[in-house]
Coordinates of C-alpha atoms and ligand atoms in Angstrom, one line a residue:
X1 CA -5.6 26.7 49.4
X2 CA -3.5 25.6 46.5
X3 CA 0.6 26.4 48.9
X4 CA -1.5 24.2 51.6
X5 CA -2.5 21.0 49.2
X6 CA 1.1 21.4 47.0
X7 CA 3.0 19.3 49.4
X8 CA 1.0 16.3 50.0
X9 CA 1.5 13.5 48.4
X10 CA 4.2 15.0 46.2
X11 CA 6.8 13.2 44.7
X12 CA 10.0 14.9 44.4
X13 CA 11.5 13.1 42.1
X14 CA 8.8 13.2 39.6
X15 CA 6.9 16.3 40.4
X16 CA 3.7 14.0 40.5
X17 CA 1.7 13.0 43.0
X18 CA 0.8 9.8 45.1
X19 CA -2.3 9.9 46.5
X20 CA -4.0 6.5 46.2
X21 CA -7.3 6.3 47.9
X22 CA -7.2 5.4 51.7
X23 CA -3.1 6.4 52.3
X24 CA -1.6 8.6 53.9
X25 CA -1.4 11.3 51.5
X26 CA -4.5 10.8 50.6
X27 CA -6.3 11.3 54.1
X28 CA -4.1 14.4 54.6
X29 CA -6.4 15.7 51.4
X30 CA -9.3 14.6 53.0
X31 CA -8.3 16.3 56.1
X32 CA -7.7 19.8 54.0
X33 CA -11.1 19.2 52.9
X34 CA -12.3 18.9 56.5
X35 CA -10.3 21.9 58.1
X36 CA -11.6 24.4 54.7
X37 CA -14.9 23.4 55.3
X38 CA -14.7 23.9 59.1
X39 CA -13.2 27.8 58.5
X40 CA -16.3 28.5 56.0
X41 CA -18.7 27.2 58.8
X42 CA -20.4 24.2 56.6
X43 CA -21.3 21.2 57.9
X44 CA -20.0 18.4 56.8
X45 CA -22.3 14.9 55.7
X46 CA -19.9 11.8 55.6
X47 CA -21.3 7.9 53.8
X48 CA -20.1 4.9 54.9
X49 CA -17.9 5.0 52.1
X50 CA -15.8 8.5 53.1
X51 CA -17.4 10.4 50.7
X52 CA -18.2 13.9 52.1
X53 CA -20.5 16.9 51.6
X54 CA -19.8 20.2 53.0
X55 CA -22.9 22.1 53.3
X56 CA -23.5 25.9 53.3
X57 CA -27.2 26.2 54.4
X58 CA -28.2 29.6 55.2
X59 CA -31.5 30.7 56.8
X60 CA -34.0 30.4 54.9
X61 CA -31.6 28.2 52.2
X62 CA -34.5 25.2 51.8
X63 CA -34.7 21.9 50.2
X64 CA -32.3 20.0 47.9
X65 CA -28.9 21.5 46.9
X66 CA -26.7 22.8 44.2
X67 CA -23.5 20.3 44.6
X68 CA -20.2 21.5 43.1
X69 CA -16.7 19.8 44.1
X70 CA -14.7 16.8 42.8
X71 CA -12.2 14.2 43.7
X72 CA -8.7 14.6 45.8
X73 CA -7.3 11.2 44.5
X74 CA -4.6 10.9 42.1
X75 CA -3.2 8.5 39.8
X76 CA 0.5 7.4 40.3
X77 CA 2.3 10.1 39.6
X78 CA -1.0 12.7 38.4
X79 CA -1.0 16.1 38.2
X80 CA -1.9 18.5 40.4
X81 CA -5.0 19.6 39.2
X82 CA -7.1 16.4 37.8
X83 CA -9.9 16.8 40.7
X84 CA -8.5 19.3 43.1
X85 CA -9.2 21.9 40.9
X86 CA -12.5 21.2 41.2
X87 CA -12.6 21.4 44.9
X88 CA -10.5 24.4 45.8
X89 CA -12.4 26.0 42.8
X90 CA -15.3 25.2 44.9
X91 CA -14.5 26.3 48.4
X92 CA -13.1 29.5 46.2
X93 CA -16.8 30.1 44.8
X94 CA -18.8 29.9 48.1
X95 CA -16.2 32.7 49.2
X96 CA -16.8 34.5 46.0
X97 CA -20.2 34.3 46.7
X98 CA -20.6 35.3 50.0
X99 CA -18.0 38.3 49.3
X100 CA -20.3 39.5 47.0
X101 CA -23.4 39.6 49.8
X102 CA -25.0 36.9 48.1
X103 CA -27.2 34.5 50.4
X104 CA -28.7 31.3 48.3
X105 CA -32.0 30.6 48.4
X106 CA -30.7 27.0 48.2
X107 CA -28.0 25.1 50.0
X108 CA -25.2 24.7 48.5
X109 CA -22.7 21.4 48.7
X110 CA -18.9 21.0 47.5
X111 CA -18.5 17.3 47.7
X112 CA -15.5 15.3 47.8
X113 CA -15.9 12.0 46.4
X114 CA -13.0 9.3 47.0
X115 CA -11.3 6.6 45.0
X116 CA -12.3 8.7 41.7
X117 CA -9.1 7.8 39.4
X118 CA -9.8 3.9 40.4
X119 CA -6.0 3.4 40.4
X120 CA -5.8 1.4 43.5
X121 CA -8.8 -0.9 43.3
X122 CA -9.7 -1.0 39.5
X123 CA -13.0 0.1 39.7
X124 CA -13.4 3.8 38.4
X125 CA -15.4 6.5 40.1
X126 CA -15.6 3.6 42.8
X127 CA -16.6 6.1 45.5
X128 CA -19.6 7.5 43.6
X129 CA -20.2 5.0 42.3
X130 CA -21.1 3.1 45.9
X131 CA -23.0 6.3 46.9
X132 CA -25.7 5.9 43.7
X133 CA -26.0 2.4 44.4
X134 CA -24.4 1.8 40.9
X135 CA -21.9 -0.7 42.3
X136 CA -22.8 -3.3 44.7
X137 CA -21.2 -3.4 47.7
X138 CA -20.6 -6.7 47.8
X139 CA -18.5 -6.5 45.2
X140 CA -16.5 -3.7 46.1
X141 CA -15.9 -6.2 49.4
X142 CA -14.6 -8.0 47.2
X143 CA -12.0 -5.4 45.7
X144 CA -8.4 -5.8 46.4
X145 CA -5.1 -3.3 45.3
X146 CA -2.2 -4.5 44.0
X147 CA -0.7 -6.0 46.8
X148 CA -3.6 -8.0 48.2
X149 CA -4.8 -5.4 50.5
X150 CA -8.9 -5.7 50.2
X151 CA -10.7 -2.4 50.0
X152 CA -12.8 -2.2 53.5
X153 CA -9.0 -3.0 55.3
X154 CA -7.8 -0.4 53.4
X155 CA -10.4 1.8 54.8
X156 CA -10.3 0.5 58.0
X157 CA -6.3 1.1 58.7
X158 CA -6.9 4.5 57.0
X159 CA -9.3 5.7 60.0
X160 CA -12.8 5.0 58.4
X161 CA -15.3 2.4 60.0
X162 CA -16.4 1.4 56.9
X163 CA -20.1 1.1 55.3
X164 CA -20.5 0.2 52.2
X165 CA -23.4 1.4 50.1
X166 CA -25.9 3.6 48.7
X167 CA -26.0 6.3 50.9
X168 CA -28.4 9.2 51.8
X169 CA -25.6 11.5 51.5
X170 CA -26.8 12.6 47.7
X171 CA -30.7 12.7 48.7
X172 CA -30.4 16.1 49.1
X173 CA -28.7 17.1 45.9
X174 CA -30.8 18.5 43.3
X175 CA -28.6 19.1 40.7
X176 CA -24.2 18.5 40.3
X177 CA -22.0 20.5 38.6
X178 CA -18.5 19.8 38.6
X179 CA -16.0 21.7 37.7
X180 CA -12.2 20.0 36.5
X181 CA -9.7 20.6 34.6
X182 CA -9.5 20.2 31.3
X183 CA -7.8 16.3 30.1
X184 CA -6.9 17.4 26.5
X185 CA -6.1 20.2 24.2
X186 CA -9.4 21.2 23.2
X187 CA -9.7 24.5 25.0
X188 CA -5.7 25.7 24.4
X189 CA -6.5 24.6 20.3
X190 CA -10.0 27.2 20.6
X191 CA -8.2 29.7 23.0
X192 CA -10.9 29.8 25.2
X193 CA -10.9 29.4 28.9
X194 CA -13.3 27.5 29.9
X195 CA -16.3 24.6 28.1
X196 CA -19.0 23.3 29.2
X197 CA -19.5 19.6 29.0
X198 CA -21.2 17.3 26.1
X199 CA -20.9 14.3 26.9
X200 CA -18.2 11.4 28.7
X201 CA -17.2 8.8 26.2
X202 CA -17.9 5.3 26.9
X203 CA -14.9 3.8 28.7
X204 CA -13.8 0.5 30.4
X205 CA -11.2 -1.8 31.8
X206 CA -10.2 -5.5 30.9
X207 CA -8.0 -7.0 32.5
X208 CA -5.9 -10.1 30.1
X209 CA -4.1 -13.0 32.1
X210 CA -1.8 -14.8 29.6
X211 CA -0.5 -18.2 31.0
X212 CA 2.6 -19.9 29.9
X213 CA 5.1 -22.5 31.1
X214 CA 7.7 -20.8 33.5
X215 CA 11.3 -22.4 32.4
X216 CA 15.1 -20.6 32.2
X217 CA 15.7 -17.9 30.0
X218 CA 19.1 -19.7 28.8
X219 CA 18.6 -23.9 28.4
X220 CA 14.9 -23.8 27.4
X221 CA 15.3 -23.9 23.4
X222 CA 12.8 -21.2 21.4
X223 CA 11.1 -23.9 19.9
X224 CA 10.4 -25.4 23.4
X225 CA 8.7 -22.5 25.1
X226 CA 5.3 -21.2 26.1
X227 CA 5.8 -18.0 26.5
X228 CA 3.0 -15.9 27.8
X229 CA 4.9 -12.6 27.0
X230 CA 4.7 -12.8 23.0
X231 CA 0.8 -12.9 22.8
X232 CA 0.8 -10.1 25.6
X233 CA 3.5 -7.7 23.3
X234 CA 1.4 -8.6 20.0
X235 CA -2.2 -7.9 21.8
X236 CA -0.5 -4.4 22.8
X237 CA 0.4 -4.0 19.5
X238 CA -3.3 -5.1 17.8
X239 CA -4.9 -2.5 20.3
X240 CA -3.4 0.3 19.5
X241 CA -4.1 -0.3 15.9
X242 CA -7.4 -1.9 16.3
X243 CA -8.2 1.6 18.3
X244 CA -6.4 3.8 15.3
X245 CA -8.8 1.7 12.8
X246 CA -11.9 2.2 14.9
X247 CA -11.2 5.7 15.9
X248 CA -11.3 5.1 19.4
X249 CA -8.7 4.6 22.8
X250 CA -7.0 1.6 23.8
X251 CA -4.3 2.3 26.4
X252 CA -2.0 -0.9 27.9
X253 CA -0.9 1.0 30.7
X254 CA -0.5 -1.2 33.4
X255 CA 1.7 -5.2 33.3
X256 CA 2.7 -7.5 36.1
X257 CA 5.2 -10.1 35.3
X258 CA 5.4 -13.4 37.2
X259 CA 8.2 -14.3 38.5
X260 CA 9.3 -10.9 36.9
X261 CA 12.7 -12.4 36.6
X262 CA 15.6 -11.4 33.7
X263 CA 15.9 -15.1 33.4
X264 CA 12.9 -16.6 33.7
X265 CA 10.3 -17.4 30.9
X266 CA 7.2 -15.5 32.6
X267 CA 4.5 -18.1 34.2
X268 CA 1.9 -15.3 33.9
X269 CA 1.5 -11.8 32.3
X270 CA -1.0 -9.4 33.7
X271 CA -2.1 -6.6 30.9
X272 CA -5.2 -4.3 31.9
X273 CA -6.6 -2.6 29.3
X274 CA -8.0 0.5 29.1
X275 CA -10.3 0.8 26.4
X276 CA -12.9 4.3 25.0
X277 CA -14.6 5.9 22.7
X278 CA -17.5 7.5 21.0
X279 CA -20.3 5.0 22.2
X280 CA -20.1 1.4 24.1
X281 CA -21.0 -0.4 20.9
X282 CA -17.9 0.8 19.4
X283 CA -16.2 0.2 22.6
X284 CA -17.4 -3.6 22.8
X285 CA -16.9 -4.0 19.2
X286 CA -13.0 -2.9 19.7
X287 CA -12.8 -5.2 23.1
X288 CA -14.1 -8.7 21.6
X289 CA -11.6 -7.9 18.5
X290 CA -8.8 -7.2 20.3
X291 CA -9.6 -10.5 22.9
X292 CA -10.3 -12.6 19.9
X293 CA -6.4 -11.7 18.0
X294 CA -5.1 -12.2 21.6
X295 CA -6.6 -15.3 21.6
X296 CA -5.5 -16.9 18.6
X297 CA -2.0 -15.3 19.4
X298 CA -1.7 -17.3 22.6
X299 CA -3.5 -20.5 21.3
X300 CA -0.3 -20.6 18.6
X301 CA 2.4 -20.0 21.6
X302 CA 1.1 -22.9 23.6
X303 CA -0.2 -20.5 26.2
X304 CA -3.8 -19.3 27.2
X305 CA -6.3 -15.8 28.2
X306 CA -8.7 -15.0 30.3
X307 CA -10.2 -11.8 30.1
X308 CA -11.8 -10.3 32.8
X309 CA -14.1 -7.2 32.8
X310 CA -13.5 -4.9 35.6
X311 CA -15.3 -2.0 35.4
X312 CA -17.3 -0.1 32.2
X313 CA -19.4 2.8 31.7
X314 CA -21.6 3.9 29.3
X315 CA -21.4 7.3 27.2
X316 CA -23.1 9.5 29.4
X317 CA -24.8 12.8 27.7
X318 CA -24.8 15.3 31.0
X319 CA -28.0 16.2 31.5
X320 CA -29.6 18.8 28.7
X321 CA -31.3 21.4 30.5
X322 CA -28.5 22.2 32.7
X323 CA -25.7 22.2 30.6
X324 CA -27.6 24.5 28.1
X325 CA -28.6 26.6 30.7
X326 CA -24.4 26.6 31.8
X327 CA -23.7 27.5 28.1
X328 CA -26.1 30.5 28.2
X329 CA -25.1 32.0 31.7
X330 CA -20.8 31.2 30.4
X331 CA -21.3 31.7 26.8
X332 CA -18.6 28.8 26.8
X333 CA -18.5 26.3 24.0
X334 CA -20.0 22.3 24.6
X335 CA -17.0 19.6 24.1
X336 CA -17.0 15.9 24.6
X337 CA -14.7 14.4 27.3
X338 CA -12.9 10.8 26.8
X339 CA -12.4 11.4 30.6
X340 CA -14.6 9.7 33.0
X341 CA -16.1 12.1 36.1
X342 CA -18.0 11.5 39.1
X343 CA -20.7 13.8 37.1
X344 CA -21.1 11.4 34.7
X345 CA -21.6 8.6 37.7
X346 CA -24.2 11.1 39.2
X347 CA -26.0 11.6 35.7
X348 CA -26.6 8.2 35.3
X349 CA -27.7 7.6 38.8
X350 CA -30.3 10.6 37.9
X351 CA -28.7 13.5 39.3
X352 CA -29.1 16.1 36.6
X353 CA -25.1 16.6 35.9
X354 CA -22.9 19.0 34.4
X355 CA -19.3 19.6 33.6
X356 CA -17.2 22.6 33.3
X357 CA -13.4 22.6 32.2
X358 CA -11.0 24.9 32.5
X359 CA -7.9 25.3 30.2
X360 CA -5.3 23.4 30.5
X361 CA -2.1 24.6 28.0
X362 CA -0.5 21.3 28.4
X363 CA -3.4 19.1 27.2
X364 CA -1.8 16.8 29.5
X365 CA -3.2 14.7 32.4
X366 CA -2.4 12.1 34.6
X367 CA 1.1 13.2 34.4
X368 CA 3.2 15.7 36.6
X369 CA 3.1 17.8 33.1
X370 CA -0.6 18.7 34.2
X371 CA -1.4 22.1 34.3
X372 CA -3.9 25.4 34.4
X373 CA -2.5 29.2 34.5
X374 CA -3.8 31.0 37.5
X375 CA -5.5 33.1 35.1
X376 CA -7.6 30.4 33.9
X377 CA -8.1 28.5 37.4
X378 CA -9.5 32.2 37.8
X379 CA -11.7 32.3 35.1
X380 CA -13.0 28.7 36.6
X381 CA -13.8 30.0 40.2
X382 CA -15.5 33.1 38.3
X383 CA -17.7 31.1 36.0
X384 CA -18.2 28.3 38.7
X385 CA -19.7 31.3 41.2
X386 CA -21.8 32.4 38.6
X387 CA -22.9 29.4 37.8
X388 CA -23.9 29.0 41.8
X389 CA -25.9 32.1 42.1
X390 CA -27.9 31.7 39.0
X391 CA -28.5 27.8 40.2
X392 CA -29.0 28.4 43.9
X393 CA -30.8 32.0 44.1
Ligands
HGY407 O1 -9.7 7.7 33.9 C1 -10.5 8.6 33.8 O2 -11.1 8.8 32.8 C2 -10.6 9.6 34.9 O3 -9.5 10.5 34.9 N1 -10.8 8.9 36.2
MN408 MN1 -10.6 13.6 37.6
MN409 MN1 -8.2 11.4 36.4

């Protein structure tokens, strides 16, 4: 599964991977998806939204499901793993399973949820989120990428007749378990292979438009500007101390520059910020500081913000009974995530949720450095299948 997915979506130069919701790269994962699913005989439940289900429902394999699976998006040059793992670890299980002569008593879904990393249209976990009903489809019609290109045209030129909206696609889910790669060094500083989840740390985006007075980079005196670039470089600045203070995340990872010429004063600077930690209070707390300095920064220069909220999510504790119950069948240790998941988009729609992560020597993510030994991805499928027959028998 792994030599068929390697190739798409690969950048050669980078060793990362593009495969941004609704392109090219991306569909060829969703059609993987499609053709594994078709050689294991499940049937396949699509949403309006391309989310899909694949669906091993044996005789006498009754009522609402056990759902394992992930995401096959990637951020701009991701890793290999960050949601794949979970799938192929999936498809990898219901083999394990039925290698084993195991028939559940319940069906058993590997979903494949799309536009997880948010990376094209800002909104994170956009995909499960439209399936729960969490976000309203009216204003992910609203949704646009980078280069103008709204979300539903996206769809629509990628092959999907789009339909926004809560779907019936998880009505049948009992409980979700997803299984990813670990986005830190938690597991490679214990030695241990795989960790159940705790919890997902609050987390959020903010976009900051700073507004200046575009004017040549060579007559206009310094005295005379309004530049909109000084208050962006100091609010970069005051964020990642503000975050160091707080003990939380604050990540400036994405500018756009207008005109984004060497000598032009900028008109406008675009900063979004990515912002996390322990609970949304502290998460808030860090936000309106960091706004407020940003602020005052740009009132000085002559120039002005607006900040924008574009998408934030609560800390979300995965649901108790499960994740216990994950601990005692794996013996595996409970550890927090500053990562947000589809799970955590499931919990909070009231899908009992659960995470499991599987080591990952790099600690790195969201980066070509991303990584699991085959050992470990091992490990994963073997405590993800027993994981399915203790939940599904
Ligand atoms: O950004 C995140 O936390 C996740 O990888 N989508
Ligand atoms: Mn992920
Ligand atoms: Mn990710």
């Amino acid at each position: 599964m792994w030599e068929d997915l390697r190739p798409i979506g690969l950048n050669p130069r980078s060793g990362g991977y593009l495969r941004s919701p609704f392109t090219s790269a991306e569909r060829e994962c969703a059609a993987w998806y499609v053709d594994q699913a078709t050689r294991r005989d499940l049937s396949i439940d699509e949403d309006g939204q391309g989310n899909k289900i694949a669906w091993w429902r044996p005789e006498g394999a009754t009522g609402k499901g056990v759902l394992v699976g992930s995401h096959l998006d990637s951020v701009d040059d991701g890793g290999a793993f960050d949601g794949p793992l979970g799938v192929v670890s999936s498809f990898a299980a219901i083999d394990a399973l039925r290698a084993g002569g195991f028939t559940p008593q319940r069906p058993v879904g590997v979903a494949m949820f799309v536009a997880e990393e948010g990376s094209r249209f800002g909104v994170a976990c956009l995909g499960s989120r439209l399936a729960t009903g969490l976000t309203d489809p009216d204003v992910a019609r609203e949704l646009r990428d980078g280069d103008g290109v709204f979300l539903l045209d996206a769809m629509a030129s990628a092959g999907l007749d789009p339909r926004l909206g809560r779907s019936d696609l998880l009505d049948r889910v009992e409980l979700f378990v997803e299984l990813h790669v670990e986005q830190g060094r938690d597991l490679v500083d214990r030695g241990t292979e795989v960790a159940v989840a705790s919890a997902s740390w609050a987390h959020g985006r903010w976009r900051f438009d700073f507004t200046g007075q575009p004017n040549h980079a060579g007559t206009t005196r310094m005295e005379d500007r309004r530049d909109p670039m000084l208050a962006y470089a100091m609010t970069v600045l005051a964020a990642n101390k503000q975050a160091r203070l707080g003990e939380a995340r604050a990540t400036f990872g994405r500018v756009s520059v207008k005109p984004n010429a060497t000598n032009a004063i900028p008109s406008q600077v675009t900063g979004w910020l990515d912002a996390r930690g322990a609970d949304a209070g502290l998460v808030t707390g860090l936000v309106d500081t960091i706004a407020r300095q940003a602020g005052e920064r740009a009132a000085r220069d002559g120039t002005s913000l607006q900040v924008t909220s574009e998408s934030t999510s609560p800390t979300v504790v995965f649901d108790c009974p499960l994740s216990s119950r994950l601990v005692d069948i794996l013996g595996a240790p409970l550890i927090p995530t500053g990562a947000g998941h589809d799970a955590a988009i499931l919990q909070l729609a009231g899908i009992p949720s659960a995470m499991l992560f599987v080591r990952n020597p790099t600690g790195v993510s969201h980066s070509p450095e991303e990584f699991a030994e085959t050992a470990d991805c091992l490990a994963g499928v073997d405590a993800l299948t027993r994981v399915l027959r203790e939940l599904s028998a």
